[in-house]
Coordinates of C-alpha atoms and ligand atoms in Angstrom, one line a residue:
M1 CA 114.4 127.9 106.8
N2 CA 113.0 130.9 105.5
A3 CA 110.0 129.8 103.4
L4 CA 109.3 133.1 102.2
P5 CA 111.3 133.2 98.9
R6 CA 109.9 129.8 97.9
L7 CA 106.3 130.9 98.9
R8 CA 106.6 134.0 96.6
A9 CA 108.0 132.0 93.9
L10 CA 105.1 129.4 94.0
H11 CA 102.6 132.5 94.1
A12 CA 104.1 133.7 90.8
R13 CA 103.6 130.3 89.3
L14 CA 100.1 130.0 91.1
E15 CA 99.2 133.4 89.2
R16 CA 99.8 132.0 85.7
C17 CA 97.7 128.9 86.3
R18 CA 95.0 128.2 83.9
R19 CA 94.2 124.5 84.3
C20 CA 90.6 124.5 84.6
P21 CA 88.7 125.7 81.8
K22 CA 85.6 126.5 83.5
M23 CA 87.2 129.0 86.0
I24 CA 87.1 132.7 85.7
P25 CA 90.7 134.3 86.2
P26 CA 92.5 135.8 87.8
V27 CA 94.0 133.7 90.1
V28 CA 93.6 134.9 94.1
H29 CA 95.9 134.7 96.7
G30 CA 96.8 136.0 100.1
V31 CA 99.8 137.5 101.2
A32 CA 103.1 135.5 101.1
V33 CA 103.4 135.3 104.9
S34 CA 105.1 132.5 106.8
S35 CA 102.6 132.0 109.7
P36 CA 101.8 128.6 111.6
V37 CA 98.2 129.5 110.9
F38 CA 96.5 128.4 107.7
L39 CA 93.3 129.5 106.8
L40 CA 91.5 127.5 103.9
G41 CA 88.5 129.1 102.1
Q42 CA 86.4 127.7 99.4
A43 CA 86.9 129.9 96.2
P44 CA 87.1 133.5 95.7
G45 CA 83.8 135.3 94.4
V46 CA 83.2 137.7 91.9
K47 CA 84.5 140.9 93.8
E48 CA 87.8 139.1 95.0
G49 CA 89.6 139.0 91.8
P50 CA 89.2 142.6 90.9
A51 CA 90.2 143.4 94.4
G52 CA 93.3 141.0 94.2
R53 CA 92.9 139.4 97.7
P54 CA 90.4 136.6 99.4
F55 CA 87.6 137.5 101.6
A56 CA 87.5 141.0 100.3
W57 CA 83.6 141.5 100.1
T58 CA 80.8 140.5 102.5
A59 CA 81.8 137.4 103.7
G60 CA 85.2 139.0 104.6
K61 CA 83.6 141.4 106.7
T62 CA 81.9 138.6 108.8
L63 CA 85.1 136.4 108.9
F64 CA 87.2 139.5 110.2
G65 CA 84.7 140.5 112.4
W66 CA 84.9 137.0 114.2
F67 CA 88.7 137.5 114.4
H68 CA 88.1 141.0 115.7
D69 CA 85.8 139.8 118.3
V70 CA 88.4 137.0 119.4
F71 CA 91.6 138.6 119.2
G72 CA 90.8 142.4 119.0
V73 CA 92.6 142.6 115.8
D74 CA 91.8 144.3 112.6
E75 CA 91.7 143.0 109.2
A76 CA 95.2 144.4 108.1
R77 CA 96.7 142.6 111.3
V78 CA 94.9 139.2 110.3
R79 CA 96.2 139.2 106.7
E80 CA 99.6 139.8 108.1
R81 CA 99.6 137.1 110.3
V82 CA 97.5 134.5 108.8
Y83 CA 98.2 132.5 105.6
F84 CA 95.4 132.4 103.2
A85 CA 94.6 129.9 100.8
A86 CA 91.4 128.3 99.3
V87 CA 90.2 125.0 97.9
A88 CA 90.0 126.8 94.6
R89 CA 91.8 129.9 93.6
C90 CA 89.7 131.0 90.9
F91 CA 86.3 132.4 90.5
P92 CA 83.9 129.4 89.7
G93 CA 81.3 131.5 88.2
K94 CA 77.8 131.9 89.5
N95 CA 75.2 129.3 90.0
P96 CA 72.0 129.7 87.8
K97 CA 70.1 128.8 90.9
G98 CA 71.9 131.4 93.2
G99 CA 75.1 132.0 94.9
D100 CA 78.4 131.1 93.3
R101 CA 79.0 127.8 91.5
K102 CA 81.0 125.3 93.8
P103 CA 84.1 124.0 92.3
D104 CA 83.7 120.8 90.9
D105 CA 85.5 117.4 91.7
T106 CA 88.3 117.9 89.0
E107 CA 88.8 121.6 89.8
V108 CA 89.2 120.7 93.3
E109 CA 91.5 117.9 92.5
Q110 CA 93.4 120.2 90.3
C111 CA 93.8 123.1 92.7
R112 CA 94.9 120.6 95.5
R113 CA 98.4 120.5 93.7
W114 CA 99.1 124.0 95.1
L115 CA 98.1 123.1 98.5
A116 CA 100.1 120.2 98.4
E117 CA 103.1 122.4 97.9
E118 CA 102.0 125.1 100.1
V119 CA 101.3 122.9 103.2
P120 CA 104.5 121.2 103.6
L121 CA 106.4 124.2 102.8
L122 CA 104.7 126.1 105.7
A123 CA 104.1 123.2 107.7
P124 CA 101.5 125.1 109.8
K125 CA 100.4 123.9 113.2
L126 CA 96.9 125.2 113.1
V127 CA 94.6 125.4 110.2
L128 CA 91.3 126.7 110.0
P129 CA 88.9 125.3 107.1
V130 CA 86.1 127.7 106.4
G131 CA 83.1 126.1 105.3
A132 CA 81.9 122.6 104.1
L133 CA 84.0 122.1 101.2
A134 CA 87.1 123.3 103.0
I135 CA 86.4 121.0 106.0
A136 CA 85.8 118.2 103.8
Q137 CA 89.3 118.8 102.4
V138 CA 91.3 118.8 105.8
L139 CA 89.2 116.4 107.9
G140 CA 87.7 114.2 105.2
H141 CA 84.4 114.9 106.7
E142 CA 81.3 115.5 104.6
G143 CA 78.7 114.9 107.0
P144 CA 76.6 117.8 108.7
L145 CA 78.8 120.8 109.9
A146 CA 77.4 120.4 113.5
E147 CA 79.5 117.1 114.1
V148 CA 82.7 118.7 113.7
V149 CA 82.2 122.7 114.3
G150 CA 82.8 123.8 117.9
R151 CA 85.7 122.0 118.8
A152 CA 89.2 121.3 117.8
H153 CA 90.5 118.4 115.8
R154 CA 93.8 116.6 115.7
G155 CA 94.6 115.7 111.7
R156 CA 97.2 115.2 109.3
W157 CA 97.5 117.2 105.9
H158 CA 99.5 117.0 102.9
G159 CA 101.9 115.1 105.6
V160 CA 101.7 117.6 108.2
D161 CA 100.5 117.1 111.8
L162 CA 98.3 119.9 112.6
D163 CA 95.4 121.0 115.0
V164 CA 92.2 121.7 113.0
I165 CA 89.5 124.1 114.0
P166 CA 86.7 124.2 111.6
L167 CA 84.5 127.2 110.9
P168 CA 81.3 127.6 109.0
H169 CA 81.4 129.6 105.8
P170 CA 80.5 133.4 106.6
S171 CA 79.2 134.1 103.3
G172 CA 75.8 135.9 103.4
A173 CA 74.2 133.2 101.5
S174 CA 74.6 130.7 104.4
T175 CA 72.4 130.8 107.4
W176 CA 73.9 128.2 109.2
H177 CA 76.1 130.3 111.5
R178 CA 72.9 132.6 112.3
T179 CA 70.5 129.9 113.3
E180 CA 70.7 127.3 115.9
P181 CA 72.7 124.9 116.2
G182 CA 75.2 126.7 114.2
K183 CA 75.1 130.0 116.0
T184 CA 76.0 128.4 119.4
L185 CA 78.6 125.9 117.9
L186 CA 80.1 129.0 116.2
K187 CA 80.5 130.7 119.2
R188 CA 82.4 127.6 120.8
A189 CA 84.6 127.2 117.8
L190 CA 85.7 130.8 118.1
R191 CA 86.1 130.2 122.0
V192 CA 88.2 127.4 121.1
L193 CA 90.2 129.4 118.6
G194 CA 90.7 132.2 121.0
A195 CA 92.2 130.0 123.6
H196 CA 94.5 128.1 121.1
P197 CA 98.2 128.9 121.8
V198 CA 99.3 129.0 118.1
A199 CA 96.6 131.3 117.3
K200 CA 97.2 133.5 120.3
T201 CA 100.7 134.1 119.5
A202 CA 100.1 134.6 116.0
L203 CA 97.6 137.1 116.5
R204 CA 98.4 138.9 119.5
Ligands
SF4_301 S1 91.1 126.8 90.1 FE1 93.3 126.3 90.8 S2 93.9 124.8 89.4 FE2 92.1 126.0 88.5 S3 93.1 127.5 87.4 FE3 92.5 128.3 89.0 S4 94.4 128.1 90.1 FE4 94.5 126.6 88.5

């Protein structure tokens, strides 16, 4: 069954969502693409709302650079071939101590309802949670990233059995992927991603 019409209808409802009083609209989502590869980010930054797409700024440059290194594809191709979602779809605002505010538990819970519709609808075979908050959502892992990044996991998410390849957050505010052991573990994770048959088929 073609999921696209239902996905577009879901996006139309998602765009009107204003459940979280502290979140700053607009809602940001990726292209309605029926893909077996599902990328889960944390939340849009200040630039993504006006740009109208996730990973539109510096973190995106790094993230799309990783895809280019692995598959030789450009950003447009990745956006056409991978479904982009996030733990929270609105900009949480700035953290007074620096960086963006992390979505709180209530916001994560509220926004999870969208994922609970999208995941069964798309039934992805591979999910790429990007950053600690997304990894916690998919794998339930809240310990150090080094315990999970660098390999593939088998998981069940919103009732769908799938492979999980966790990636660190590419944000410039994070040094994890630029210092050891993160640097080596990121390389390993990208090698695993490049060898994954679902990712290879989707992104070739
Ligand atoms: S973060 Fe999610 S649940 Fe909250 S208002 Fe935005 S779209 Fe709705």
